[in-house]
Coordinates of C-alpha atoms and ligand atoms in Angstrom, one line a residue:
X10 CA -5.3 -15.5 -18.7
X11 CA -4.7 -12.2 -20.4
X12 CA -1.0 -11.8 -20.7
X13 CA 2.3 -13.2 -19.5
X14 CA 5.3 -11.0 -18.6
X15 CA 8.8 -11.8 -17.4
X16 CA 8.4 -9.0 -15.1
X17 CA 5.2 -7.3 -13.7
X18 CA 5.6 -4.2 -11.4
X19 CA 3.1 -2.8 -9.2
X20 CA 3.2 0.9 -8.8
X21 CA 4.6 3.5 -11.1
X22 CA 6.5 5.7 -8.7
X23 CA 10.3 6.2 -8.8
X24 CA 10.8 2.7 -7.5
X25 CA 8.4 0.9 -9.9
X26 CA 8.8 2.8 -13.3
X27 CA 12.6 2.9 -12.9
X28 CA 12.7 -0.9 -12.1
X29 CA 10.5 -1.4 -15.3
X30 CA 12.7 0.6 -17.6
X31 CA 15.8 -1.2 -16.5
X32 CA 14.0 -4.7 -16.9
X33 CA 13.0 -3.6 -20.3
X34 CA 16.6 -2.2 -21.1
X35 CA 17.9 -5.7 -20.1
X36 CA 15.4 -7.5 -22.4
X37 CA 12.6 -8.6 -20.2
X38 CA 9.0 -8.3 -21.4
X39 CA 7.8 -5.9 -18.8
X40 CA 4.3 -4.4 -17.6
X41 CA 3.6 -1.7 -14.9
X42 CA 0.3 -1.4 -13.1
X43 CA -0.7 1.7 -11.8
X44 CA -3.9 2.7 -10.1
X45 CA -3.5 6.4 -10.3
X46 CA -4.6 8.1 -13.5
X47 CA -1.1 9.7 -14.0
X48 CA 2.2 7.9 -13.7
X49 CA 5.1 8.9 -11.4
X50 CA 3.8 7.9 -8.0
X51 CA 3.7 10.0 -4.9
X52 CA 7.1 11.8 -6.0
X53 CA 5.9 13.2 -9.3
X54 CA 2.1 13.7 -8.5
X55 CA 1.9 14.9 -4.9
X56 CA 5.6 14.6 -3.5
X57 CA 9.2 15.8 -4.6
X58 CA 8.1 17.6 -7.9
X59 CA 5.2 19.8 -6.9
X60 CA 6.7 20.6 -3.6
X61 CA 9.9 21.8 -5.4
X62 CA 7.8 23.8 -7.9
X63 CA 6.1 25.6 -4.9
X64 CA 9.4 26.1 -3.0
X65 CA 11.1 27.5 -6.1
X66 CA 8.2 29.9 -7.0
X67 CA 7.8 31.0 -3.3
X68 CA 11.6 31.5 -3.0
X69 CA 11.4 33.9 -6.1
X70 CA 8.6 35.6 -4.5
X71 CA 10.4 36.2 -1.2
X72 CA 13.5 37.1 -3.1
X73 CA 11.7 39.8 -5.1
X74 CA 9.9 41.0 -1.8
X75 CA 12.8 41.0 0.6
X76 CA 16.2 40.6 -0.8
X77 CA 16.5 41.8 -4.4
X78 CA 16.2 45.4 -3.4
X79 CA 19.7 44.9 -1.5
X80 CA 21.1 44.4 -5.0
X81 CA 19.5 47.5 -6.3
X82 CA 16.5 45.7 -8.1
X83 CA 13.5 47.5 -6.5
X84 CA 10.3 45.5 -7.0
X85 CA 7.1 45.0 -5.1
X86 CA 5.7 41.6 -6.2
X87 CA 2.1 40.8 -6.4
X88 CA 1.1 37.3 -5.4
X89 CA -1.2 35.3 -8.0
X90 CA -1.7 32.1 -6.1
X91 CA -3.8 30.6 -8.7
X92 CA -1.2 31.1 -11.3
X93 CA 1.5 29.8 -9.0
X94 CA -0.6 26.6 -8.6
X95 CA -1.2 26.5 -12.4
X96 CA 2.6 26.5 -12.8
X97 CA 2.9 23.8 -10.3
X98 CA 0.3 21.7 -12.1
X99 CA 1.9 22.2 -15.4
X100 CA 5.4 21.0 -14.0
X101 CA 3.7 17.9 -12.7
X102 CA 1.9 17.2 -15.9
X103 CA 5.0 17.6 -17.8
X104 CA 6.7 15.2 -15.6
X105 CA 4.3 12.6 -15.5
X106 CA 3.7 12.7 -19.2
X107 CA 7.6 12.4 -19.5
X108 CA 7.1 9.0 -17.7
X109 CA 4.3 7.8 -20.2
X110 CA 6.8 8.6 -22.9
X111 CA 9.5 6.6 -21.2
X112 CA 7.3 3.6 -20.8
X113 CA 6.5 3.7 -24.5
X114 CA 10.0 4.2 -25.6
X115 CA 11.0 1.2 -23.6
X116 CA 8.0 -1.0 -25.0
X117 CA 6.5 -1.4 -21.4
X118 CA 3.0 -2.3 -21.1
X119 CA 1.0 0.2 -18.9
X120 CA -2.0 -1.4 -17.3
X121 CA -4.3 1.0 -15.6
X122 CA -6.1 -0.2 -12.4
X123 CA -5.5 -1.7 -9.0
X124 CA -3.2 -4.9 -8.9
X125 CA -3.9 -7.7 -6.5
X126 CA -1.5 -10.5 -6.1
X127 CA -3.3 -14.1 -6.1
X128 CA -0.3 -16.0 -5.7
X129 CA 3.4 -16.2 -6.9
X130 CA 3.4 -15.5 -10.6
X131 CA -0.4 -14.3 -10.8
X132 CA -1.9 -10.8 -10.3
X133 CA -5.3 -9.6 -11.2
X134 CA -6.3 -6.2 -12.3
X135 CA -10.2 -5.7 -12.4
X136 CA -11.4 -8.7 -14.3
X137 CA -8.1 -9.5 -16.0
X138 CA -5.4 -12.0 -14.9
X139 CA -1.8 -11.5 -15.5
X140 CA 1.0 -14.1 -15.1
X141 CA 4.4 -13.1 -14.4
X142 CA 7.9 -14.8 -13.8
X143 CA 8.7 -11.9 -11.3
X144 CA 6.5 -9.5 -9.5
X145 CA 7.9 -6.4 -8.1
X146 CA 5.9 -4.5 -5.4
X147 CA 6.6 -0.8 -5.6
X148 CA 3.5 0.4 -3.9
X149 CA 5.0 3.2 -2.0
X150 CA 3.6 5.0 1.1
X151 CA 0.7 7.0 2.3
X152 CA 0.2 9.9 4.8
X153 CA -0.5 9.2 8.5
X154 CA -2.4 11.1 11.1
X155 CA -2.7 11.4 14.8
X156 CA -5.4 9.2 16.5
X157 CA -8.7 10.9 16.5
X158 CA -7.7 13.6 14.1
X159 CA -9.2 13.2 10.7
X160 CA -7.4 14.8 7.7
X161 CA -10.2 16.6 5.4
X162 CA -7.6 18.1 3.1
X163 CA -9.3 21.7 3.8
X164 CA -8.7 22.6 7.3
X165 CA -6.6 19.8 8.4
X166 CA -4.4 18.9 5.4
X167 CA -1.8 16.4 4.7
X168 CA 1.1 17.3 2.3
X169 CA -1.3 16.5 -0.6
X170 CA -3.8 19.2 0.5
X171 CA -1.0 21.8 1.5
X172 CA 0.2 21.7 -2.1
X173 CA -3.3 22.6 -3.3
X174 CA -4.5 25.5 -0.9
X175 CA -6.4 27.9 -3.1
X176 CA -5.5 31.0 -0.9
X177 CA -2.9 31.7 1.6
X178 CA -4.1 31.0 5.1
X179 CA -3.5 33.8 7.7
X180 CA -2.1 31.1 10.1
X181 CA -1.1 27.6 9.8
X182 CA 0.0 25.1 12.4
X183 CA 2.5 22.3 11.2
X184 CA 2.5 19.2 13.3
X185 CA 5.8 17.6 12.7
X186 CA 9.2 19.5 12.3
X187 CA 10.6 16.8 9.7
X188 CA 11.2 17.4 6.1
X189 CA 7.8 18.1 5.0
X190 CA 6.8 20.3 7.8
X191 CA 9.9 22.4 7.1
X192 CA 9.5 22.4 3.4
X193 CA 5.7 23.2 3.1
X194 CA 5.7 25.3 6.2
X195 CA 8.5 27.3 4.4
X196 CA 6.2 27.7 1.3
X197 CA 3.3 29.1 3.0
X198 CA 5.4 31.2 5.4
X199 CA 7.0 32.8 2.5
X200 CA 3.5 33.5 0.9
X201 CA 2.4 35.2 3.9
X202 CA 1.0 32.8 6.4
X203 CA 2.0 32.8 10.1
X204 CA 3.5 29.3 10.5
X205 CA 4.0 27.5 13.8
X206 CA 5.8 24.2 13.8
X207 CA 4.9 21.9 16.7
X208 CA 7.4 19.1 17.2
X209 CA 7.3 16.3 19.6
X210 CA 11.3 16.2 20.1
X211 CA 13.6 18.8 21.5
X212 CA 14.6 19.9 18.1
X213 CA 13.7 19.7 14.4
X214 CA 15.0 17.3 11.6
X215 CA 15.6 14.2 13.9
X216 CA 18.3 12.0 12.6
X217 CA 20.4 14.8 11.1
X218 CA 23.6 16.0 12.6
X219 CA 23.0 18.0 15.7
X220 CA 25.2 21.0 14.3
X221 CA 22.7 21.1 11.4
X222 CA 19.7 20.8 13.4
X223 CA 20.6 23.8 15.6
X224 CA 21.8 25.9 12.7
X225 CA 18.7 25.2 10.7
X226 CA 16.4 26.0 13.4
X227 CA 18.2 29.2 14.3
X228 CA 17.9 30.3 10.4
X229 CA 14.4 29.1 10.1
X230 CA 13.4 31.2 13.2
X231 CA 15.1 34.2 11.8
X232 CA 13.1 33.7 8.7
X233 CA 9.9 33.9 10.8
X234 CA 9.0 30.2 11.5
X235 CA 7.8 29.7 15.2
X236 CA 8.7 26.4 16.7
X237 CA 6.9 24.7 19.7
X238 CA 9.5 22.0 20.6
X239 CA 9.0 19.1 23.0
X240 CA 5.2 19.4 22.4
X241 CA 2.5 17.0 21.4
X242 CA -0.9 17.8 19.9
X243 CA -3.6 15.9 21.8
X244 CA -6.6 17.0 20.1
X245 CA -7.9 19.1 17.2
X246 CA -11.3 20.6 17.0
X247 CA -12.8 22.2 13.7
X248 CA -14.4 25.7 14.3
X249 CA -16.1 27.9 11.9
X250 CA -12.9 29.9 11.3
X251 CA -10.3 27.2 11.4
X252 CA -8.9 24.5 13.8
X253 CA -8.4 24.7 17.7
X254 CA -5.5 22.4 18.8
X255 CA -4.9 21.3 22.3
X256 CA -1.0 20.9 22.9
X257 CA 0.7 19.3 25.8
X258 CA 4.3 19.1 26.8
X259 CA 5.8 15.9 25.3
X260 CA 6.8 14.6 28.8
X261 CA 3.1 15.4 29.9
X262 CA 1.7 18.5 31.8
X263 CA -0.6 21.4 31.4
X264 CA -2.4 21.7 28.0
X265 CA -2.4 24.8 26.0
X266 CA -4.6 26.1 23.1
X267 CA -3.4 26.9 19.7
X268 CA -5.6 28.2 16.8
X269 CA -5.0 28.1 13.0
X270 CA -6.8 28.5 9.9
X271 CA -5.1 25.5 8.4
X272 CA -3.3 22.5 10.1
X273 CA -0.8 20.5 8.3
X274 CA -0.2 16.9 9.6
X275 CA 3.3 16.0 8.7
X276 CA 4.3 13.4 11.4
X277 CA 5.6 10.7 8.9
X278 CA 4.4 8.4 6.3
X279 CA 3.3 4.7 6.4
X280 CA 4.0 1.9 3.8
X281 CA 1.0 1.4 1.5
X282 CA -0.1 -2.2 0.9
X283 CA -3.9 -1.9 1.0
X284 CA -5.7 -4.1 -1.5
X285 CA -2.6 -6.0 -2.7
X286 CA -3.7 -9.2 -1.1
X287 CA -0.4 -9.8 0.7
X288 CA -1.9 -11.7 3.6
X289 CA -3.4 -14.4 1.3
X290 CA -0.3 -14.5 -0.9
X291 CA 1.9 -15.2 2.1
X292 CA 4.0 -12.0 2.0
X293 CA 5.2 -11.0 5.5
X294 CA 5.3 -7.6 7.0
X295 CA 7.2 -6.4 9.9
X296 CA 5.8 -4.6 13.0
X297 CA 5.6 -1.3 11.1
X298 CA 3.8 -2.6 8.2
X299 CA 6.7 -2.7 5.9
X300 CA 7.2 -5.6 3.5
X301 CA 10.2 -7.9 4.6
X302 CA 12.6 -8.5 2.0
X303 CA 16.2 -10.3 2.0
X304 CA 19.3 -8.8 0.3
X305 CA 17.8 -9.7 -3.2
X306 CA 14.6 -7.9 -2.5
X307 CA 12.9 -11.0 -2.4
X308 CA 9.8 -11.2 0.0
X309 CA 8.9 -14.3 2.1
X310 CA 7.2 -15.6 -1.2
X311 CA 9.6 -16.7 -4.0
X312 CA 9.2 -14.7 -7.2
X313 CA 7.6 -11.7 -5.4
X314 CA 10.1 -8.7 -4.6
X315 CA 9.5 -5.3 -3.1
X316 CA 11.3 -2.1 -3.3
X317 CA 11.1 1.7 -2.4
X318 CA 8.9 3.3 0.4
X319 CA 7.0 0.0 1.1
X320 CA 10.1 -1.6 2.5
X321 CA 12.7 -0.5 5.3
X322 CA 15.1 2.3 4.8
X323 CA 14.7 6.1 4.1
X324 CA 11.6 7.0 2.3
X325 CA 13.3 8.7 -0.7
X326 CA 12.8 8.7 -4.4
X327 CA 16.4 8.2 -5.1
X328 CA 16.6 5.2 -2.8
X329 CA 13.5 3.7 -4.4
X330 CA 15.1 4.4 -7.8
X331 CA 18.6 2.7 -7.0
X332 CA 16.7 -0.3 -5.4
X333 CA 14.6 -0.6 -8.8
X334 CA 17.8 -0.5 -10.9
X335 CA 19.7 -3.0 -8.7
X336 CA 16.8 -5.5 -8.5
X337 CA 16.3 -5.4 -12.3
X338 CA 19.9 -6.2 -12.9
X339 CA 19.8 -9.1 -10.3
X340 CA 16.9 -10.4 -12.0
X341 CA 18.8 -10.5 -15.3
X342 CA 21.4 -12.5 -13.5
X343 CA 23.7 -9.7 -12.6
X344 CA 24.9 -8.8 -9.1
X345 CA 24.1 -5.7 -7.2
X346 CA 24.5 -3.9 -3.9
X347 CA 23.3 -0.7 -2.4
X348 CA 25.3 1.1 0.5
X349 CA 22.5 2.6 2.5
X350 CA 25.0 4.7 4.4
X351 CA 25.7 6.4 1.2
X352 CA 22.1 7.6 0.4
X353 CA 22.1 11.5 0.7
X354 CA 19.2 13.3 2.3
X355 CA 18.3 16.8 1.2
X356 CA 15.8 19.3 2.6
X357 CA 14.8 21.8 0.1
X358 CA 14.3 24.8 2.3
X359 CA 16.5 28.0 2.0
X360 CA 19.0 27.5 2.8
X361 CA 19.1 23.8 1.9
X362 CA 20.0 21.2 4.4
X363 CA 22.0 18.0 3.2
X364 CA 23.6 15.1 4.8
X365 CA 25.4 12.0 3.8
X366 CA 27.1 9.2 6.0
X367 CA 27.5 9.2 9.6
X368 CA 26.5 12.1 11.9
X369 CA 29.0 13.1 14.7
X370 CA 26.5 11.8 17.2
X371 CA 26.5 8.3 15.6
X372 CA 30.3 8.2 15.3
X373 CA 30.6 9.0 19.0
X374 CA 28.1 6.2 20.0
X375 CA 30.1 3.8 17.8
X376 CA 33.2 4.8 19.5
X377 CA 35.0 5.8 16.1
X378 CA 38.1 8.1 16.4
X379 CA 37.3 10.8 14.0
X380 CA 38.3 14.4 13.1
X381 CA 35.9 17.2 12.1
X382 CA 36.6 19.9 9.5
X383 CA 34.1 23.0 9.4
X384 CA 34.1 26.0 7.1
X385 CA 31.4 28.8 6.8
X386 CA 29.9 30.0 3.8
X387 CA 30.4 33.4 5.2
X388 CA 34.1 33.1 4.2
X389 CA 33.5 32.2 0.7
X390 CA 33.6 34.7 -2.3
X391 CA 30.7 33.5 -4.3
X392 CA 28.4 33.2 -1.4
X393 CA 29.2 36.6 -0.4
X394 CA 28.6 37.8 -4.0
X395 CA 25.1 35.9 -3.9
X396 CA 24.3 37.5 -0.5
X397 CA 23.9 33.9 0.8
X398 CA 26.3 33.6 3.6
X399 CA 24.2 31.6 6.2
X400 CA 25.5 28.1 7.1
X401 CA 28.5 25.8 6.8
X402 CA 30.0 22.6 5.5
X403 CA 31.1 19.9 8.1
X404 CA 33.2 16.8 7.1
X405 CA 33.8 13.9 9.4
X406 CA 36.8 11.9 8.6
X407 CA 38.4 8.8 10.3
X408 CA 41.2 10.0 12.5
X409 CA 43.8 7.3 11.3
X410 CA 42.8 6.4 7.8
X411 CA 41.4 9.9 6.8
X412 CA 38.5 8.2 5.1
X413 CA 35.5 10.5 4.8
X414 CA 32.9 9.1 7.1
X415 CA 30.1 11.8 6.8
X416 CA 29.3 15.3 5.5
X417 CA 26.6 17.6 6.7
X418 CA 25.9 20.9 4.9
X419 CA 23.5 23.8 5.5
X420 CA 23.9 26.5 2.9
X421 CA 23.2 27.7 -0.6
X422 CA 23.1 24.8 -3.1
X423 CA 23.8 22.2 -0.3
X424 CA 21.7 19.6 -2.2
X425 CA 24.2 19.8 -5.0
X426 CA 27.3 20.2 -3.1
X427 CA 26.8 17.0 -1.0
X428 CA 27.1 15.1 -4.2
X429 CA 30.7 15.6 -4.5
X430 CA 31.3 14.0 -1.0
X431 CA 28.8 11.1 -1.9
X432 CA 31.1 10.3 -4.9
X433 CA 34.2 10.5 -2.9
X434 CA 32.8 8.3 -0.2
X435 CA 31.6 5.9 -2.8
X436 CA 35.1 5.6 -4.0
X437 CA 36.3 5.3 -0.4
X438 CA 38.3 8.5 -0.6
X439 CA 39.8 10.6 2.0
X440 CA 39.4 14.3 3.3
X441 CA 42.8 14.8 1.7
X442 CA 41.4 13.7 -1.7
X443 CA 39.0 16.4 -1.4
X444 CA 41.3 19.0 -0.2
X445 CA 43.8 18.2 -3.1
X446 CA 41.1 18.2 -5.8
X447 CA 41.1 21.5 -7.8
X448 CA 37.8 23.2 -7.2
X449 CA 36.8 26.1 -9.5
X450 CA 37.0 29.8 -8.3
X451 CA 34.7 31.4 -7.3
X452 CA 32.2 28.6 -6.6
X453 CA 30.4 27.4 -3.5
X454 CA 32.2 23.9 -3.9
X455 CA 35.2 25.6 -2.4
X456 CA 33.4 25.6 1.0
X457 CA 33.4 21.8 0.7
X458 CA 37.2 21.9 -0.1
X459 CA 38.1 24.2 2.8
X460 CA 36.0 22.0 5.2
X461 CA 38.2 19.1 3.9
X462 CA 41.3 21.1 4.6
X463 CA 40.0 22.0 8.0
X464 CA 39.9 18.4 8.9
X465 CA 43.8 18.6 8.9
X466 CA 43.7 22.1 10.4
X467 CA 44.8 24.0 7.4
X468 CA 41.7 25.8 5.9
X469 CA 43.1 28.8 3.7
X470 CA 40.3 31.4 3.9
X471 CA 39.6 31.6 7.7
Ligands
FAD506 P1 5.5 5.9 -4.8 O1 6.1 7.0 -5.4 O2 4.6 6.0 -3.5 O3 4.6 5.1 -5.8 C1 3.8 4.2 -5.5 C2 2.7 4.0 -6.6 O4 2.0 2.7 -6.6 C3 1.6 5.0 -6.5 O5 1.4 5.7 -7.7 C4 0.2 4.2 -6.3 O6 -0.9 4.8 -6.7 C5 0.7 2.9 -6.7 N1 0.0 1.7 -6.2 C6 -0.1 1.4 -4.9 N2 -0.8 0.3 -4.8 C7 -1.1 -0.2 -5.9 C8 -1.8 -1.2 -6.5 N3 -2.4 -2.3 -5.7 N4 -2.1 -1.4 -7.8 C9 -1.5 -0.3 -8.7 N5 -0.8 0.8 -8.3 C10 -0.7 0.8 -6.9 N6 11.7 12.1 -1.9 C11 13.0 12.7 -2.3 O7 13.8 11.9 -2.5 N7 13.2 13.9 -2.6 C12 12.1 14.8 -2.3 O8 12.4 16.1 -2.5 C13 10.9 14.4 -1.8 N8 9.9 15.3 -1.6 C14 8.7 14.8 -1.2 C15 7.7 15.6 -0.9 C16 6.5 15.2 -0.4 C17 5.3 16.1 -0.1 C18 6.2 13.8 -0.2 C19 5.0 13.3 0.3 C20 7.3 13.0 -0.4 C21 8.5 13.3 -0.9 N9 9.6 12.5 -1.1 C22 10.8 13.0 -1.6 C23 9.5 11.0 -1.0 C24 9.0 10.4 -2.3 O9 8.0 10.8 -2.9 C25 9.1 8.9 -1.9 O10 10.2 8.3 -1.5 C26 9.0 8.1 -3.4 O11 7.9 8.6 -4.3 C27 8.9 6.5 -3.2 O12 8.7 6.0 -4.3 P2 8.1 4.6 -4.4 O13 8.2 4.1 -6.0 O14 8.5 3.6 -3.5 O15 6.5 4.9 -4.2
NAI507 P1 9.5 12.9 9.0 O1 9.8 11.6 9.6 O2 10.6 13.6 8.3 O3 9.2 13.9 10.2 C1 8.1 13.7 11.0 C2 8.4 14.7 12.3 O4 7.2 14.7 13.0 C3 9.5 14.1 13.2 O5 10.3 15.3 13.5 C4 8.8 13.7 14.4 O6 9.5 13.8 15.5 C5 7.5 14.5 14.5 N1 6.4 14.0 15.1 C6 5.9 12.6 15.0 N2 4.8 12.5 15.8 C7 4.5 13.8 16.4 C8 3.5 14.2 17.2 N3 2.7 13.5 17.6 N4 3.6 15.5 17.4 C9 4.5 16.4 16.8 N5 5.5 15.9 16.2 C10 5.7 14.5 15.9 O7 8.4 12.8 8.1 P2 7.6 13.9 7.2 O8 8.1 15.2 7.3 O9 6.1 13.5 7.3 O10 8.1 13.2 5.8 C11 7.6 11.8 5.4 C12 8.7 11.2 4.7 O11 8.6 11.8 3.2 C13 10.1 11.3 5.1 O12 10.6 9.9 5.4 C14 10.8 11.9 4.1 O13 12.1 11.1 3.7 C15 10.0 12.0 2.8 N6 10.2 13.3 2.1 C16 11.4 13.6 1.7 C17 11.6 15.0 1.2 C18 13.0 15.3 0.7 O14 13.8 14.3 0.5 N7 13.4 16.5 0.5 C19 10.7 16.0 1.3 C20 9.4 15.5 1.9 C21 9.2 14.2 2.4

């Protein structure tokens, strides 16, 4: 037996490393096992952070090429893709090193290697065995592909390969019009690729409010993304030049061909539990391979817990983090609770798309009596000054109590603007609360206030 810990965390992604930090803050002797060379999991290494670095850089490039001239700044940008990738890698490096620092600062033991659970309280990493009062599985998720289509990370890439292309493909087909498809499709479109998104459903961004989905598609089309909706890819054949795809209407019918230099597979992710030894340990999975947990994040085996992408719920870094914090606090004898309805979702395209709470479609389905307030960025002075007038804020409130039930934003800074509504909803606030709160002028946040005023039919600036 090598060491004994009060808490041993498997996986150093946002779920795992945050759980470990909180456990250590609460006085538990804590270790984190990570099989990757660098810490931070999917999010920091091949997810949130590198994708945002490329989204930001490519946005600047497109601004310089297309938009800055309108404000009197005439430039002709020259793309250096190698340097852009180097910038992205250095952002990733700084962030992953930051987690190393945080583990050290909190006196958390970092064990490098692949963890396997032997039984409750016992984990092996290579030849070493560790004992732990509590084991937290935060092993995250992995990419999925379509049957018969192999991801080679060169011509047929997952998000990981799409973050590392060494040159701009002339053409790219993205399979899946969800978050990854739109974010990374946007990056490569901005850098010069002709991008076509193939989506199985009749619109992009399933699960979001229909008004947002419609507006997002309209704007992305205007920017140059092409969409093939209600379509499914049935086969992909690699050729000397690229990939040849066969597409069929989702409902079945005549197939058509589509060629591309690079294909990005972005049809969702699956929970990652390989090599953990869950079967032998008696940890139960659901029909989608997710670890089943109770309200205390405990699995079917006492003393073994799970959080983040490997359990049910949205696959988001902040959801994994919140679960990590709450679980650590519960292990320390405190109580905790997450309102999953209040986890915001943001798509970091331009404009950004952000959502919290219920969509209008869900409220209808649930038979809730609600009111809608909508306000366009077009009527906001700051948005005009920034020449960023696409989009709107939509606030949904209960018709009798006025409690905010959801907010859906497409527009500049949507990912930051949504946070005000998240806080108001967390405090069970009303549309009137937002409308009566003083919002600085001229800011984009005034659009949120105006949308709240619009719930009661009294917006000021339209
Ligand atoms: P992960 O981050 O996946 O970490 C799990 C870790 O466990 C991994 O490092 C893995 O190596 C390790 N591990 C697994 N098994 C073992 C084992 N047996 N032993 C040791 N280590 C093991 N979310 C957002 O909220 N915002 C975004 O902008 C965003 N952008 C994204 C962009 C992309 C391209 C992708 C792919 C994802 C993005 N996500 C985003 C999702 C986000 O990355 C995940 O929700 C988040 O990383 C989940 O955290 P986690 O801790 O559950 O798992
Ligand atoms: P997703 O679930 O967001 O989108 C997948 C899309 O593919 C859906 O629109 C679906 O209808 C479509 N699809 C499924 N099968 C298909 C098929 N055979 N043909 C055509 N289309 C098909 O999954 P995505 O984009 O892969 O992202 C995975 C996870 O990563 C998401 O759960 C997301 O939460 C997370 N993520 C979050 C980000 C953020 O918060 N900004 C950014 C990137 C990823």
